[in-house]
């Protein structure tokens, strides 16, 4: 097996939700799960209108 | 001509005295914790120079799997992680690439089944000129194949013992005489003089 094939297999397994069992035994807590990245994706790709509103609200509060 | 001695060469056994940490991958890796390695990846990919480079590659048609392979292999070369760690972090790294590309409005292919598209000069040129890269790549390969075919000498028909090709014509007279066993006229050797006792 080539290194590229191993990388391809690793990506497939990760996306299928499989975790490296032996590594999980050693690692205290695996932080970067699929769920983590889903949350990150939502946060980064969400429209920024909400943030603008919040900022506007803060400015209004300061003025008041 | 006298050759000047070279004093710059290594002294025998010098290799045993040199620093063994010549290459980053000979040293212990920088990251042995999977979380730390992924945090480093996020930091590295959000650097403008690095991020823009990968995004340009995605725009040129590179898939996520190939980008991941390149990134983790570079990490091994820089001594950041071992090949085993590179395989372990490949999944999260691919996901980071995907998210980053989406934030730039690019939707690259995952490339898990395609086996990756080799980024040739013809491919990149076609992307820059707005042409179909696959078609351009095919044309470049065909052009090169034609060039190779044109420069190749034709193989003799029938092997070594085959009949000569019509274009060759009859052999010159000298060659025909030598084939019949008549060599060039030999010079007469001078007669040996009798020994004087």
CSV table of C-alpha atoms in Angstrom, one decimal, chain A residues 6-41:
chain,number,residue,atom,x,y,z
A,6,UNK,CA,-3.3,5.1,3.5
A,7,UNK,CA,-4.2,8.8,3.6
A,8,UNK,CA,-7.2,8.1,1.4
A,9,UNK,CA,-8.3,5.2,3.7
A,10,UNK,CA,-7.8,7.4,6.8
A,11,UNK,CA,-10.0,10.2,5.4
A,12,UNK,CA,-12.7,7.7,4.4
A,13,UNK,CA,-12.7,6.1,7.9
A,14,UNK,CA,-12.8,9.5,9.6
A,15,UNK,CA,-15.7,10.6,7.5
A,16,UNK,CA,-17.5,7.4,8.2
A,17,UNK,CA,-17.3,8.2,11.9
A,18,UNK,CA,-14.7,5.5,12.7
A,19,UNK,CA,-12.2,6.5,15.4
A,20,UNK,CA,-8.7,5.0,15.7
A,21,UNK,CA,-9.4,2.8,18.8
A,22,UNK,CA,-5.8,2.3,20.0
A,23,UNK,CA,-5.0,6.1,19.6
A,24,UNK,CA,-8.2,6.9,21.6
A,25,UNK,CA,-6.9,4.7,24.4
A,26,UNK,CA,-3.7,6.8,24.6
A,27,UNK,CA,-5.1,10.2,23.8
A,28,UNK,CA,-6.8,11.8,26.8
A,29,UNK,CA,-9.6,13.3,24.8
A,30,UNK,CA,-9.9,13.6,21.1
A,31,UNK,CA,-11.2,17.1,20.6
A,32,UNK,CA,-11.5,17.4,16.8
A,33,UNK,CA,-14.4,15.0,16.0
A,34,UNK,CA,-16.8,15.3,13.1
A,35,UNK,CA,-19.2,17.1,15.3
A,36,UNK,CA,-16.6,19.7,16.2
A,37,UNK,CA,-16.0,20.5,12.6
A,38,UNK,CA,-19.7,20.6,11.9
A,39,UNK,CA,-20.1,23.3,14.5
A,40,UNK,CA,-17.0,25.1,13.2
A,41,UNK,CA,-18.4,25.0,9.6
